[in-house]
Coordinates of C-alpha atoms and ligand atoms in Angstrom, one line a residue:
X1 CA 0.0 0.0 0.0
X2 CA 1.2 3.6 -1.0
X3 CA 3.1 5.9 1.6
X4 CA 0.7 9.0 0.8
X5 CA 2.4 12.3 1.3
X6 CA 1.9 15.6 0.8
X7 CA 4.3 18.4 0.0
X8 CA 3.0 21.7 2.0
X9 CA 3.9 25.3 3.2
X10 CA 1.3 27.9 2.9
X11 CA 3.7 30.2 1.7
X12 CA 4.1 30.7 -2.1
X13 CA 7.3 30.0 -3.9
X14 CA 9.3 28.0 -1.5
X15 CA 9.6 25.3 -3.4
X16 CA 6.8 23.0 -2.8
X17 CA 6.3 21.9 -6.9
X18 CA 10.3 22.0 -7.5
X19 CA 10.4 19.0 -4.8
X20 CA 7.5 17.2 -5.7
X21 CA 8.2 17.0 -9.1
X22 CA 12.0 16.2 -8.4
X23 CA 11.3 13.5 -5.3
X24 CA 8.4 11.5 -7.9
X25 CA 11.7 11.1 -10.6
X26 CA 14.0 10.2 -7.8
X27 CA 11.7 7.8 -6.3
X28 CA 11.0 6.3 -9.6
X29 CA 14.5 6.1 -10.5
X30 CA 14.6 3.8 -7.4
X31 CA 12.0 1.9 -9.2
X32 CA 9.2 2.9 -7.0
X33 CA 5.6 2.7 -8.2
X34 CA 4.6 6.3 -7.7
X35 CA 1.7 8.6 -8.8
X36 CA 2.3 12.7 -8.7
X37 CA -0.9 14.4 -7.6
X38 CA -1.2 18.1 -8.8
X39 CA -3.4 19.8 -6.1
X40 CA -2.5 23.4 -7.3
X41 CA -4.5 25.0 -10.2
X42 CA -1.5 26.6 -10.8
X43 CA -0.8 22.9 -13.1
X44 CA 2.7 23.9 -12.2
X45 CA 3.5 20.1 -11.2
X46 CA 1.6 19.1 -14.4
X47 CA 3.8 21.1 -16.5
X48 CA 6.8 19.8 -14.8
X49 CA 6.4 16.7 -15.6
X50 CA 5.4 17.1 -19.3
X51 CA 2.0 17.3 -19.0
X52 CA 0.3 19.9 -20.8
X53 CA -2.5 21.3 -18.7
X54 CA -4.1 23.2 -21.7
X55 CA -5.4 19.9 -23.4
X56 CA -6.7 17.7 -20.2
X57 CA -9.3 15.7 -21.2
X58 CA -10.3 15.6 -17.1
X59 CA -8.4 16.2 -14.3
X60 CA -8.2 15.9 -10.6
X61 CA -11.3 18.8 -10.7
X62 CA -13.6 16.3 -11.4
X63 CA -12.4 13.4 -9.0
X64 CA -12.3 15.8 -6.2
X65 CA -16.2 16.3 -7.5
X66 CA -17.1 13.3 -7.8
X67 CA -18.0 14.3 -12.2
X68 CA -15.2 11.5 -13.2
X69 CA -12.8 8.6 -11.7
X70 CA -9.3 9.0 -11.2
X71 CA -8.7 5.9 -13.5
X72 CA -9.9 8.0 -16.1
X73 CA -8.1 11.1 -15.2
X74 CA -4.5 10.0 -14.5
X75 CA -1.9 10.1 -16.7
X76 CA 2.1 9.3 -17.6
X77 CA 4.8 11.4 -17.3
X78 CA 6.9 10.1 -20.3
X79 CA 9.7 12.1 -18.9
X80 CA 9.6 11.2 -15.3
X81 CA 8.8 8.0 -15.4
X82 CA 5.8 8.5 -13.0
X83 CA 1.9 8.9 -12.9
X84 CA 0.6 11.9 -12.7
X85 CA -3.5 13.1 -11.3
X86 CA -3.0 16.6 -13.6
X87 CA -4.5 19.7 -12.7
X88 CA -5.3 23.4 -14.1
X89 CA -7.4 26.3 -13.6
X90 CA -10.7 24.6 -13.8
X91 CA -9.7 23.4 -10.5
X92 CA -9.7 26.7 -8.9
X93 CA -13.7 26.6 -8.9
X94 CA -13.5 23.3 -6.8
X95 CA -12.9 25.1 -3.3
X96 CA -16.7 27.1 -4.2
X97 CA -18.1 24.1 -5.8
X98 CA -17.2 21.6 -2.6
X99 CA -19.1 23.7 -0.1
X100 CA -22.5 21.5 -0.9
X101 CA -21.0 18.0 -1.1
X102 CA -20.9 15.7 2.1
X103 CA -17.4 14.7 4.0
X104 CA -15.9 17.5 1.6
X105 CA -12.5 17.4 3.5
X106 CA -11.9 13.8 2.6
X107 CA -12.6 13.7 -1.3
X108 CA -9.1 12.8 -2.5
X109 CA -8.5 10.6 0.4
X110 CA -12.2 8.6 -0.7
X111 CA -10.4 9.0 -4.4
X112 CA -6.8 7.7 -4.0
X113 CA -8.4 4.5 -2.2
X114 CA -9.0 3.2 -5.7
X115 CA -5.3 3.2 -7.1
X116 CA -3.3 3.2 -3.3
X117 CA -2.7 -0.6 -3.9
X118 CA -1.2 0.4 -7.3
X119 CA 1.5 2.4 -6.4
X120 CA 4.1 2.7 -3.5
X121 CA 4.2 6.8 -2.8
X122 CA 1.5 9.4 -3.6
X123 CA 3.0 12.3 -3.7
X124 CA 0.5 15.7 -3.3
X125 CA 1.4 19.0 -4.7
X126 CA 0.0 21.2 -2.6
X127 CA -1.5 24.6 -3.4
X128 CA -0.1 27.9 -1.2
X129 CA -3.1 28.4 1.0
X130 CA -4.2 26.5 3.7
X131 CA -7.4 25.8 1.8
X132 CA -10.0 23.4 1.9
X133 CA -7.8 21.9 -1.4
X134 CA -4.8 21.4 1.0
X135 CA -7.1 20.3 4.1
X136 CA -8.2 17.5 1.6
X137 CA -4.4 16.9 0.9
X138 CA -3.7 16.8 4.6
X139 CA -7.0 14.1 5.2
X140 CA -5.6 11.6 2.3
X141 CA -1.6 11.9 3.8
X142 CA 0.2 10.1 6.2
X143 CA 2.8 12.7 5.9
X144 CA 3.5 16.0 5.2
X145 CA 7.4 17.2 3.9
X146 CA 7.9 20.9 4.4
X147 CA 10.1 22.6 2.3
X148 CA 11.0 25.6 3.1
X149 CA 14.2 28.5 2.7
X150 CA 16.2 29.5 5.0
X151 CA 14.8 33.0 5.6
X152 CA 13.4 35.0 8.7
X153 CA 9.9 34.8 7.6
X154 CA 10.3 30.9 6.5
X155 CA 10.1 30.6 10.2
X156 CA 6.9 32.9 10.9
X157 CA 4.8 31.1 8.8
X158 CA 5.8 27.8 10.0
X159 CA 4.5 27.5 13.0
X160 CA 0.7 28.7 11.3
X161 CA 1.2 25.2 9.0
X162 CA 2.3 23.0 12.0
X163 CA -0.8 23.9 13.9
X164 CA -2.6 23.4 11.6
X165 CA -1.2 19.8 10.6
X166 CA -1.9 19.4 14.3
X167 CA -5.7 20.4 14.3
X168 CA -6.1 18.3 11.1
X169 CA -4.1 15.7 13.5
X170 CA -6.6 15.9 16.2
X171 CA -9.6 16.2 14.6
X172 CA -10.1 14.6 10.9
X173 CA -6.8 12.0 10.4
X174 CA -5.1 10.4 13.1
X175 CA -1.8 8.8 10.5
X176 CA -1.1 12.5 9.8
X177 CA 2.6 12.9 11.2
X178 CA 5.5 15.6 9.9
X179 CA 7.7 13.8 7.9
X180 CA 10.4 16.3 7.7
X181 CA 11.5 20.0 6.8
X182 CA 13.6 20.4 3.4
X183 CA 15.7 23.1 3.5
X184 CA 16.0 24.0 -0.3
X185 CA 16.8 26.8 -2.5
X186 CA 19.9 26.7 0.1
X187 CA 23.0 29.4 -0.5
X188 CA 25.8 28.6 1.7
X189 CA 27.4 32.1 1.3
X190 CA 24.4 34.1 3.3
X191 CA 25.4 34.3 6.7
X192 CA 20.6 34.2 7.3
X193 CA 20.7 31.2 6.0
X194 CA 23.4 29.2 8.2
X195 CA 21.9 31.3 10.8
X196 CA 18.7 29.8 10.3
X197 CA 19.4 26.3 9.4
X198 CA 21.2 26.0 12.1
X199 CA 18.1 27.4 14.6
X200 CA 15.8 24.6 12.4
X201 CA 18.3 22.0 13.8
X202 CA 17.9 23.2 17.2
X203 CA 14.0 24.1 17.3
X204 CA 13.4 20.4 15.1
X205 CA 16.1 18.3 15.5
X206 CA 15.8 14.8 13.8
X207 CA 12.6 16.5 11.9
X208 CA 15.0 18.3 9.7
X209 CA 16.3 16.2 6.7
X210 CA 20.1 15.9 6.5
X211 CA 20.2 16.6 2.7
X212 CA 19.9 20.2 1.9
X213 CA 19.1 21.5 -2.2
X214 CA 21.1 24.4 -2.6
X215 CA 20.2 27.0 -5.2
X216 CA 21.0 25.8 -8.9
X217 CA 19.6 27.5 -11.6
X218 CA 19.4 23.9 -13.7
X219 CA 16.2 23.0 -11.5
X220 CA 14.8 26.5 -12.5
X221 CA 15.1 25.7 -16.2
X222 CA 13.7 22.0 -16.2
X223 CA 10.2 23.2 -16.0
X224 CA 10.0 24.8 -18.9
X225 CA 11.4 21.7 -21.1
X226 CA 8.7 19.7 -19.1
X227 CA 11.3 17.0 -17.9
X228 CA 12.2 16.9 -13.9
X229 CA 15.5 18.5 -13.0
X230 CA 17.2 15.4 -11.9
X231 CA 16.4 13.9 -15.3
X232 CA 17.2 17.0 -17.4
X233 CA 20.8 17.4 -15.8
X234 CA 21.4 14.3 -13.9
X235 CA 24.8 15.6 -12.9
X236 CA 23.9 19.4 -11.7
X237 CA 24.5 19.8 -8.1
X238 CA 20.1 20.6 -7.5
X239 CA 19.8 17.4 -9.6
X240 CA 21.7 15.6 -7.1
X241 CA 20.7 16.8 -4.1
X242 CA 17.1 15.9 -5.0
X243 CA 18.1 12.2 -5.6
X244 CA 19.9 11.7 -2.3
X245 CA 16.9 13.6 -0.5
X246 CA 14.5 10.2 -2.7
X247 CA 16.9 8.1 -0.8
X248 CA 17.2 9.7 3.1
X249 CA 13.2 9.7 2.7
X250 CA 13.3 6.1 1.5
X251 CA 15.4 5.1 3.9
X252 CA 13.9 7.6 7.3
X253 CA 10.8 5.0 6.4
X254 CA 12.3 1.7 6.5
X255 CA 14.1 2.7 10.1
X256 CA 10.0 3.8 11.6
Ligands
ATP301 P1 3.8 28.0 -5.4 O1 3.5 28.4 -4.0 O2 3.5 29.1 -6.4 O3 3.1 26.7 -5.8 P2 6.1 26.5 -5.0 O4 6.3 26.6 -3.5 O5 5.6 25.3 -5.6 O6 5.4 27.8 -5.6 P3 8.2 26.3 -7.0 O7 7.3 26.6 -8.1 O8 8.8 24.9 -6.8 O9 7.6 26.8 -5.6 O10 9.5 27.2 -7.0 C1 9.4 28.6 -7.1 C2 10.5 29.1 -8.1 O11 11.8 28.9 -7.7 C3 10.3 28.4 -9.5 O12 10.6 29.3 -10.5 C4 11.4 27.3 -9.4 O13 11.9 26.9 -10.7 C5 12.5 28.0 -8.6 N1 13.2 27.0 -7.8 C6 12.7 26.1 -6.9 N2 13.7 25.4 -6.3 C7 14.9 25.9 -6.8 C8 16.3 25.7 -6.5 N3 16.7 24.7 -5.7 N4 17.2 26.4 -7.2 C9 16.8 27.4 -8.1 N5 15.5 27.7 -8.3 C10 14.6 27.0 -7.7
MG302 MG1 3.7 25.0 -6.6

């Protein structure tokens, strides 16, 4: 059965799609069964992975209600090697649209049911908002991986997102846990960011993953070639990073 995780931060731009797209090639490279689910109607994830969000025929908007089966909807990345649940703006309706249906907080998790025999990590894209969209990514996870930079404010916003993985915790899925926190878009030369690294490891000791993905312009680029950074420059130093981070999180679940 699929490890279901999600990758969140309510903040925008920290990274969330860069590492979803770049852990589902570097867990299938490790010839893990996974499926990539594009939460966002951004379709950034979609695009990532080749996909192009223009000519969905249906998309995870209609799973999440309940107008089409994920069977239907999913989809290949030919470049990742990966399955992906595709997304695009259509989706941005859904958070109006869900108001009126029953148990509305546990669509995806009632969705991914279906196919969580199939694969062995869902991976969840989350959007930046701690919306009803990523409440319904936090029912259907047994994880959540934060990435975030190594900023001042990276840390302000943190504690917002913990309480509410907490809440969601306490009151609607009791397997919800932190995974870990992914430092990424990391530069070693700004005194900030060893400064706040280094207060992560204090505050969230083993909760902070060892690997760290520095900055690297290569991972910026992949996108719009719709191939995932570790595929489109195996050896750049983002590309790398991204692969070992696949194999601490592989290996951070067979030691639980
Ligand atoms: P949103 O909140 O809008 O969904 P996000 O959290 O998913 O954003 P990304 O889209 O992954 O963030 O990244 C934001 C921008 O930073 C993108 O242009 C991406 O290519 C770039 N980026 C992400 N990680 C890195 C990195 N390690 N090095 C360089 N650029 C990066
Ligand atoms: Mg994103």
């Amino acid at each position: 059965m699929a490890k279901i995780f999600c990758i969140a931060n309510q903040k925008g731009g920290v990274g969330k799609t860069t590492t979803a797209v770049n852990l589902a090639a570097g867990l299938a490279n490790l010839k893990k069964r996974v499926l990539l689910v594009d939460l966002d109607p951004q379709g950034n994830a979609t695009m990532g992975a080749g996909i192009n969000k223009g000519e969905l025929k249906s998309s995870v908007y209609e799973v999440l209600l309940g107008m089409g089966d994920l069977k239907t909807a999913r989809t290949h990345s030919e470049t990742g090697h990966f399955d992906v649940l595709p997304s695009n703006r259509e989706l941005a309706g859904a958070e109006v649209e869900m108001v009126e249906l029953d148990q509305r907080e546990q669509r995806l998790k009632i969705a991914l049911s279906i196919v969580k025999d199939e694969y062995d990590f869902i991976l969840i894209d989350c959007p930046p908002a701690l919306s009803m969209l990523t409440l319904n990514g936090l029912c259907a996870a047994h994880g959540v991986i934060i990435p975030m930079q190594c900023e001042y404010y990276a840390l302000e916003g943190l504690s917002d997102l913990v309480n509410t993985i907490k809440i969601v915790h306490a009151k609607m899925n009791p397997d919800l846990q932190v995974i870990g926190l992914l430092r990424v878009m990391f530069d070693p030369r700004m005194m900030l960011s060893q400064q706040v690294s280094t207060q992560l490891e204090k505050h969230f000791g083993d909760k902070v993953f060892k690997t760290i993905i520095p900055r690297n312009v290569r991972l910026a680029e992949a996108p719009s070639y719709g191939v995932p950074g570790v595929i489109f420059d195996a050896a750049a130093k983002g590309a790398q990073a991204y692969v070992e981070f696949g194999k601490e999180l592989v290996a951070r679940l067979e030691k639980q």
